[in-house]
PDB file of C-alpha atoms in Angstrom:
ATOM      1  CA  UNK A   1      26.643-139.202 171.338  1.00 42.00           C
ATOM      2  CA  UNK A   2      26.859-135.420 171.305  1.00 39.00           C
ATOM      3  CA  UNK A   3      25.637-135.484 167.665  1.00 41.00           C
ATOM      4  CA  UNK A   4      22.605-137.534 168.678  1.00 38.00           C
ATOM      5  CA  UNK A   5      21.772-135.268 171.462  1.00 34.00           C
ATOM      6  CA  UNK A   6      22.067-132.175 169.316  1.00 32.00           C
ATOM      7  CA  UNK A   7      19.783-133.793 166.678  1.00 34.00           C
ATOM      8  CA  UNK A   8      17.298-134.619 169.350  1.00 32.00           C
ATOM      9  CA  UNK A   9      17.313-131.061 170.738  1.00 33.00           C
ATOM     10  CA  UNK A  10      16.834-129.505 167.387  1.00 34.00           C
ATOM     11  CA  UNK A  11      13.817-131.832 166.639  1.00 36.00           C
ATOM     12  CA  UNK A  12      12.313-130.846 170.076  1.00 35.00           C
ATOM     13  CA  UNK A  13      12.724-127.150 169.295  1.00 38.00           C
ATOM     14  CA  UNK A  14      11.143-127.585 165.828  1.00 38.00           C
ATOM     15  CA  UNK A  15       8.219-129.401 167.305  1.00 39.00           C
ATOM     16  CA  UNK A  16       7.780-126.886 170.165  1.00 39.00           C
ATOM     17  CA  UNK A  17       8.044-123.938 167.673  1.00 42.00           C
ATOM     18  CA  UNK A  18       5.100-125.366 165.695  1.00 43.00           C
ATOM     19  CA  UNK A  19       2.834-125.671 168.899  1.00 46.00           C
ATOM     20  CA  UNK A  20       1.018-122.475 169.417  1.00 49.00           C
ATOM     21  CA  UNK A  21      -1.305-121.973 172.271  1.00 65.00           C
ATOM     22  CA  UNK A  22      -4.752-120.658 171.471  1.00 73.00           C
ATOM     23  CA  UNK A  23      -5.342-117.372 173.382  1.00 88.00           C
ATOM     24  CA  UNK A  24      -8.370-117.074 175.588  1.00 89.00           C
ATOM     25  CA  UNK A  25      -9.177-113.516 174.797  1.00 90.00           C
ATOM     26  CA  UNK A  26      -8.531-110.931 172.160  1.00 93.00           C
ATOM     27  CA  UNK A  27      -7.025-107.514 172.768  1.00 91.00           C
ATOM     28  CA  UNK A  28     -10.407-105.883 171.850  1.00 89.00           C
ATOM     29  CA  UNK A  29     -11.963-107.903 174.780  1.00 90.00           C
ATOM     30  CA  UNK A  30     -13.700-110.403 172.572  1.00 92.00           C
ATOM     31  CA  UNK A  31     -13.514-113.904 173.822  1.00 94.00           C
ATOM     32  CA  UNK A  32     -11.320-116.021 171.484  1.00 95.00           C
ATOM     33  CA  UNK A  33     -13.340-118.365 169.385  1.00 95.00           C
ATOM     34  CA  UNK A  34     -12.559-121.922 168.243  1.00 94.00           C
ATOM     35  CA  UNK A  35     -14.323-121.020 165.050  1.00 95.00           C
ATOM     36  CA  UNK A  36     -11.728-118.301 164.265  1.00 96.00           C
ATOM     37  CA  UNK A  37      -8.735-119.237 161.936  1.00 96.00           C
ATOM     38  CA  UNK A  38      -5.792-118.657 164.368  1.00 94.00           C
ATOM     39  CA  UNK A  39      -2.557-117.793 162.777  1.00 95.00           C
ATOM     40  CA  UNK A  40       0.594-118.193 164.824  1.00 93.00           C
ATOM     41  CA  UNK A  41      -1.397-117.934 168.086  1.00 92.00           C
ATOM     42  CA  UNK A  42      -1.367-114.111 167.479  1.00 94.00           C
ATOM     43  CA  UNK A  43      -4.190-113.313 164.863  1.00 96.00           C
ATOM     44  CA  UNK A  44      -7.585-114.931 164.935  1.00 97.00           C
ATOM     45  CA  UNK A  45      -9.761-114.390 161.838  1.00 98.00           C
ATOM     46  CA  UNK A  46     -13.515-114.486 162.162  1.00 97.00           C
ATOM     47  CA  UNK A  47     -13.855-115.144 158.466  1.00 97.00           C
ATOM     48  CA  UNK A  48     -16.306-112.888 156.815  1.00 97.00           C
ATOM     49  CA  UNK A  49     -19.275-114.240 154.848  1.00 96.00           C
ATOM     50  CA  UNK A  50     -18.389-115.043 151.203  1.00 96.00           C
ATOM     51  CA  UNK A  51     -14.745-115.788 152.026  1.00 98.00           C
ATOM     52  CA  UNK A  52     -13.548-119.396 152.339  1.00 97.00           C
ATOM     53  CA  UNK A  53     -10.453-120.450 154.343  1.00 97.00           C
ATOM     54  CA  UNK A  54      -7.931-122.356 152.223  1.00 96.00           C
ATOM     55  CA  UNK A  55      -4.612-122.894 153.993  1.00 95.00           C
ATOM     56  CA  UNK A  56      -3.091-122.185 157.441  1.00 94.00           C
ATOM     57  CA  UNK A  57       0.499-123.040 157.850  1.00 88.00           C
ATOM     58  CA  UNK A  58       3.160-122.775 160.456  1.00 79.00           C
ATOM     59  CA  UNK A  59       5.757-124.493 158.225  1.00 68.00           C
ATOM     60  CA  UNK A  60       8.017-121.622 158.812  1.00 69.00           C
ATOM     61  CA  UNK A  61       7.407-121.331 162.574  1.00 70.00           C
ATOM     62  CA  UNK A  62      10.981-121.959 163.369  1.00 70.00           C
ATOM     63  CA  UNK A  63      11.765-118.660 161.761  1.00 76.00           C
ATOM     64  CA  UNK A  64       8.878-116.969 163.542  1.00 86.00           C
ATOM     65  CA  UNK A  65       6.765-116.724 160.363  1.00 92.00           C
ATOM     66  CA  UNK A  66       3.165-117.915 159.792  1.00 95.00           C
ATOM     67  CA  UNK A  67       0.773-117.591 156.903  1.00 94.00           C
ATOM     68  CA  UNK A  68      -2.823-118.402 155.871  1.00 97.00           C
ATOM     69  CA  UNK A  69      -4.916-117.936 152.713  1.00 97.00           C
ATOM     70  CA  UNK A  70      -8.586-117.400 151.886  1.00 98.00           C
ATOM     71  CA  UNK A  71     -10.407-117.351 148.640  1.00 98.00           C
ATOM     72  CA  UNK A  72     -13.518-115.593 147.089  1.00 98.00           C
ATOM     73  CA  UNK A  73     -15.468-117.308 144.297  1.00 96.00           C
ATOM     74  CA  UNK A  74     -14.990-120.565 142.529  1.00 92.00           C
ATOM     75  CA  UNK A  75     -11.723-122.118 141.473  1.00 93.00           C
ATOM     76  CA  UNK A  76     -10.433-122.467 138.029  1.00 93.00           C
ATOM     77  CA  UNK A  77      -7.436-124.434 136.726  1.00 94.00           C
ATOM     78  CA  UNK A  78      -4.507-122.166 135.655  1.00 93.00           C
ATOM     79  CA  UNK A  79      -1.051-123.015 134.177  1.00 91.00           C
ATOM     80  CA  UNK A  80       1.587-120.314 134.509  1.00 87.00           C
ATOM     81  CA  UNK A  81       4.315-119.517 131.926  1.00 86.00           C
ATOM     82  CA  UNK A  82       6.661-122.032 133.692  1.00 88.00           C
ATOM     83  CA  UNK A  83       4.194-124.803 133.288  1.00 90.00           C
ATOM     84  CA  UNK A  84       3.170-124.819 137.013  1.00 91.00           C
ATOM     85  CA  UNK A  85      -0.458-125.602 137.763  1.00 92.00           C
ATOM     86  CA  UNK A  86      -2.556-123.826 140.334  1.00 90.00           C
ATOM     87  CA  UNK A  87      -6.148-123.160 141.197  1.00 91.00           C
ATOM     88  CA  UNK A  88      -7.260-119.504 140.693  1.00 94.00           C
ATOM     89  CA  UNK A  89     -10.138-117.794 142.548  1.00 97.00           C
ATOM     90  CA  UNK A  90     -11.915-114.560 141.775  1.00 97.00           C
ATOM     91  CA  UNK A  91      -9.874-113.192 144.646  1.00 98.00           C
ATOM     92  CA  UNK A  92      -7.465-114.495 147.253  1.00 98.00           C
ATOM     93  CA  UNK A  93      -6.358-113.098 150.542  1.00 98.00           C
ATOM     94  CA  UNK A  94      -2.889-113.851 151.976  1.00 98.00           C
ATOM     95  CA  UNK A  95      -2.053-113.134 155.611  1.00 98.00           C
ATOM     96  CA  UNK A  96       1.693-113.167 156.588  1.00 96.00           C
ATOM     97  CA  UNK A  97       2.862-112.880 160.124  1.00 96.00           C
ATOM     98  CA  UNK A  98       6.548-112.554 161.207  1.00 95.00           C
ATOM     99  CA  UNK A  99       7.610-112.490 164.734  1.00 94.00           C
ATOM    100  CA  UNK A 100      10.834-110.824 166.035  1.00 95.00           C
ATOM    101  CA  UNK A 101      12.577-110.402 169.303  1.00 94.00           C
ATOM    102  CA  UNK A 102      11.825-106.645 169.228  1.00 96.00           C
ATOM    103  CA  UNK A 103       9.073-104.356 167.931  1.00 96.00           C
ATOM    104  CA  UNK A 104      11.746-102.267 166.088  1.00 97.00           C
ATOM    105  CA  UNK A 105      12.651-105.289 163.893  1.00 97.00           C
ATOM    106  CA  UNK A 106       8.818-105.914 163.173  1.00 97.00           C
ATOM    107  CA  UNK A 107       8.488-102.247 162.110  1.00 97.00           C
ATOM    108  CA  UNK A 108      11.531-102.541 159.864  1.00 97.00           C
ATOM    109  CA  UNK A 109      10.107-105.762 158.215  1.00 96.00           C
ATOM    110  CA  UNK A 110       6.667-104.130 157.751  1.00 97.00           C
ATOM    111  CA  UNK A 111       8.351-101.176 156.156  1.00 97.00           C
ATOM    112  CA  UNK A 112      10.388-103.436 153.877  1.00 97.00           C
ATOM    113  CA  UNK A 113       7.249-105.409 152.854  1.00 97.00           C
ATOM    114  CA  UNK A 114       5.491-102.037 151.939  1.00 98.00           C
ATOM    115  CA  UNK A 115       8.487-100.772 149.932  1.00 97.00           C
ATOM    116  CA  UNK A 116       8.517-103.974 147.927  1.00 96.00           C
ATOM    117  CA  UNK A 117       4.876-103.621 147.177  1.00 96.00           C
ATOM    118  CA  UNK A 118       5.526 -99.999 146.129  1.00 95.00           C
ATOM    119  CA  UNK A 119       8.038-101.352 143.691  1.00 94.00           C
ATOM    120  CA  UNK A 120       6.197-104.503 142.480  1.00 92.00           C
ATOM    121  CA  UNK A 121       2.831-102.908 141.887  1.00 94.00           C
ATOM    122  CA  UNK A 122       1.428 -99.727 140.132  1.00 95.00           C
ATOM    123  CA  UNK A 123       0.112 -98.135 143.270  1.00 97.00           C
ATOM    124  CA  UNK A 124      -2.857 -95.831 142.836  1.00 95.00           C
ATOM    125  CA  UNK A 125      -3.648 -95.038 146.421  1.00 97.00           C
ATOM    126  CA  UNK A 126      -1.693 -95.071 149.756  1.00 97.00           C
ATOM    127  CA  UNK A 127      -3.546 -94.435 152.991  1.00 97.00           C
ATOM    128  CA  UNK A 128      -3.610 -95.187 156.641  1.00 98.00           C
ATOM    129  CA  UNK A 129      -6.439 -97.187 158.289  1.00 97.00           C
ATOM    130  CA  UNK A 130      -7.481 -98.493 161.634  1.00 97.00           C
ATOM    131  CA  UNK A 131      -9.335-101.721 161.504  1.00 97.00           C
ATOM    132  CA  UNK A 132     -10.592-103.401 164.906  1.00 95.00           C
ATOM    133  CA  UNK A 133      -8.056-101.151 166.778  1.00 94.00           C
ATOM    134  CA  UNK A 134      -5.084-102.110 164.622  1.00 96.00           C
ATOM    135  CA  UNK A 135      -3.303 -99.540 162.642  1.00 97.00           C
ATOM    136  CA  UNK A 136      -2.281-100.298 159.004  1.00 98.00           C
ATOM    137  CA  UNK A 137      -0.628 -98.629 155.921  1.00 98.00           C
ATOM    138  CA  UNK A 138      -2.782 -99.614 153.051  1.00 98.00           C
ATOM    139  CA  UNK A 139      -2.042 -99.599 149.334  1.00 98.00           C
ATOM    140  CA  UNK A 140      -4.293-100.177 146.370  1.00 98.00           C
ATOM    141  CA  UNK A 141      -2.778-101.019 143.016  1.00 97.00           C
ATOM    142  CA  UNK A 142      -3.015-102.620 139.643  1.00 96.00           C
ATOM    143  CA  UNK A 143      -0.700-105.448 138.484  1.00 92.00           C
ATOM    144  CA  UNK A 144       1.256-104.271 135.673  1.00 82.00           C
ATOM    145  CA  UNK A 145       2.620-107.728 134.621  1.00 81.00           C
ATOM    146  CA  UNK A 146       1.031-109.254 131.509  1.00 81.00           C
ATOM    147  CA  UNK A 147       1.768-112.754 132.890  1.00 83.00           C
ATOM    148  CA  UNK A 148       0.040-112.203 136.317  1.00 87.00           C
ATOM    149  CA  UNK A 149      -3.467-113.773 136.217  1.00 92.00           C
ATOM    150  CA  UNK A 150      -4.642-111.073 138.730  1.00 94.00           C
ATOM    151  CA  UNK A 151      -5.429-107.574 137.717  1.00 95.00           C
ATOM    152  CA  UNK A 152      -5.603-105.405 140.792  1.00 97.00           C
ATOM    153  CA  UNK A 153      -5.348-105.623 144.510  1.00 98.00           C
ATOM    154  CA  UNK A 154      -4.960-104.002 147.962  1.00 98.00           C
ATOM    155  CA  UNK A 155      -2.374-104.741 150.740  1.00 98.00           C
ATOM    156  CA  UNK A 156      -2.187-103.677 154.447  1.00 98.00           C
ATOM    157  CA  UNK A 157       0.967-103.453 156.382  1.00 98.00           C
ATOM    158  CA  UNK A 158       1.234-103.117 160.286  1.00 98.00           C
ATOM    159  CA  UNK A 159       2.849-104.153 163.420  1.00 98.00           C
ATOM    160  CA  UNK A 160       1.212-105.773 166.450  1.00 97.00           C
ATOM    161  CA  UNK A 161       3.725-106.001 169.380  1.00 96.00           C
ATOM    162  CA  UNK A 162       6.891-107.596 167.900  1.00 95.00           C
ATOM    163  CA  UNK A 163       5.034-109.060 164.920  1.00 96.00           C
ATOM    164  CA  UNK A 164       4.933-107.701 161.394  1.00 97.00           C
ATOM    165  CA  UNK A 165       1.553-108.207 159.692  1.00 98.00           C
ATOM    166  CA  UNK A 166       0.814-108.219 156.053  1.00 98.00           C
ATOM    167  CA  UNK A 167      -2.593-108.914 154.435  1.00 98.00           C
ATOM    168  CA  UNK A 168      -2.790-108.910 150.692  1.00 98.00           C
ATOM    169  CA  UNK A 169      -5.886-109.248 148.410  1.00 98.00           C
ATOM    170  CA  UNK A 170      -5.359-110.103 144.744  1.00 97.00           C
ATOM    171  CA  UNK A 171      -8.392-109.874 142.421  1.00 97.00           C
ATOM    172  CA  UNK A 172      -8.926-111.023 138.968  1.00 96.00           C
ATOM    173  CA  UNK A 173     -10.196-108.653 136.246  1.00 93.00           C
ATOM    174  CA  UNK A 174     -13.823-109.785 136.467  1.00 93.00           C
ATOM    175  CA  UNK A 175     -13.960-109.622 140.373  1.00 96.00           C
ATOM    176  CA  UNK A 176     -17.005-107.422 141.103  1.00 93.00           C
ATOM    177  CA  UNK A 177     -16.007-106.365 144.601  1.00 95.00           C
ATOM    178  CA  UNK A 178     -13.867-103.268 145.481  1.00 97.00           C
ATOM    179  CA  UNK A 179     -10.591-104.379 146.666  1.00 98.00           C
ATOM    180  CA  UNK A 180     -10.151-101.710 149.372  1.00 98.00           C
ATOM    181  CA  UNK A 181     -13.609-102.432 150.793  1.00 98.00           C
ATOM    182  CA  UNK A 182     -13.061-106.263 150.800  1.00 98.00           C
ATOM    183  CA  UNK A 183      -9.689-105.911 152.409  1.00 98.00           C
ATOM    184  CA  UNK A 184     -10.986-103.433 155.074  1.00 98.00           C
ATOM    185  CA  UNK A 185     -13.931-105.854 155.898  1.00 98.00           C
ATOM    186  CA  UNK A 186     -11.539-108.656 156.313  1.00 98.00           C
ATOM    187  CA  UNK A 187      -9.143-106.531 158.647  1.00 98.00           C
ATOM    188  CA  UNK A 188     -12.216-105.719 160.682  1.00 97.00           C
ATOM    189  CA  UNK A 189     -12.702-109.434 161.443  1.00 97.00           C
ATOM    190  CA  UNK A 190      -9.113-109.917 162.653  1.00 98.00           C
ATOM    191  CA  UNK A 191      -8.497-110.104 166.308  1.00 97.00           C
ATOM    192  CA  UNK A 192      -5.172-110.073 168.060  1.00 97.00           C
ATOM    193  CA  UNK A 193      -4.179-112.000 171.122  1.00 94.00           C
ATOM    194  CA  UNK A 194      -3.513-110.355 174.456  1.00 86.00           C
TER     195      UNK A 194
END
C-alpha cells in the first residue's frame, strides 16, 4: 500500500512539474502574448521574422530544466560520424533554462555553462550585452572540430531571478548572417515573466 501511494505521489509531482502557468505580463511591461513561445513559464519569445520555432520541451521539468529550439533556412538531411541522422539548417538557436532554489545557484550554473563554452569553442570575442532589459555575457566563436557541421556561432549566458539562461546560435559555413547580430535580435525578442 505504501509503495502504491509513493508511486502515485511521484506521478502527480511529475505531472504538476510539467504544468506551467502562462504569465499575464512580462517584466518589461508588455502583455504576455499567446503567440509567444513560452519556455518554462519564465521566458516568452516573440519569434523574429525569418526564424522558425522547432521544439519546445519541458521533458526535464522535474529537474527544473526547459529548452526550446528555432531554425533559420531550409533543412538538409545529415548523418554524423556515428551514423545518427538529423536535419541541419543554415542556423539553429537553442534556449536552455534551468531553475534553482536560489539565485546564487543559477549564477554558478550560468558561469559553468560559459566556462564550458570557453573550453569547447575557439572564442574570438567576449562581451557584455543588455537585451530587452536582461544582462548577458556573450561569446562569439568558431567551431574547431572537423566533424561538427556548424562553423561558427554565438552564445549568451545570463541569470533571471533564480533561473540560469543560455541561448546559443550555431551557423553553417554558408550562413550569410552575422551570428552576433542574429543572436542579439533574438534576445531582444525575449520577454521574462514577472
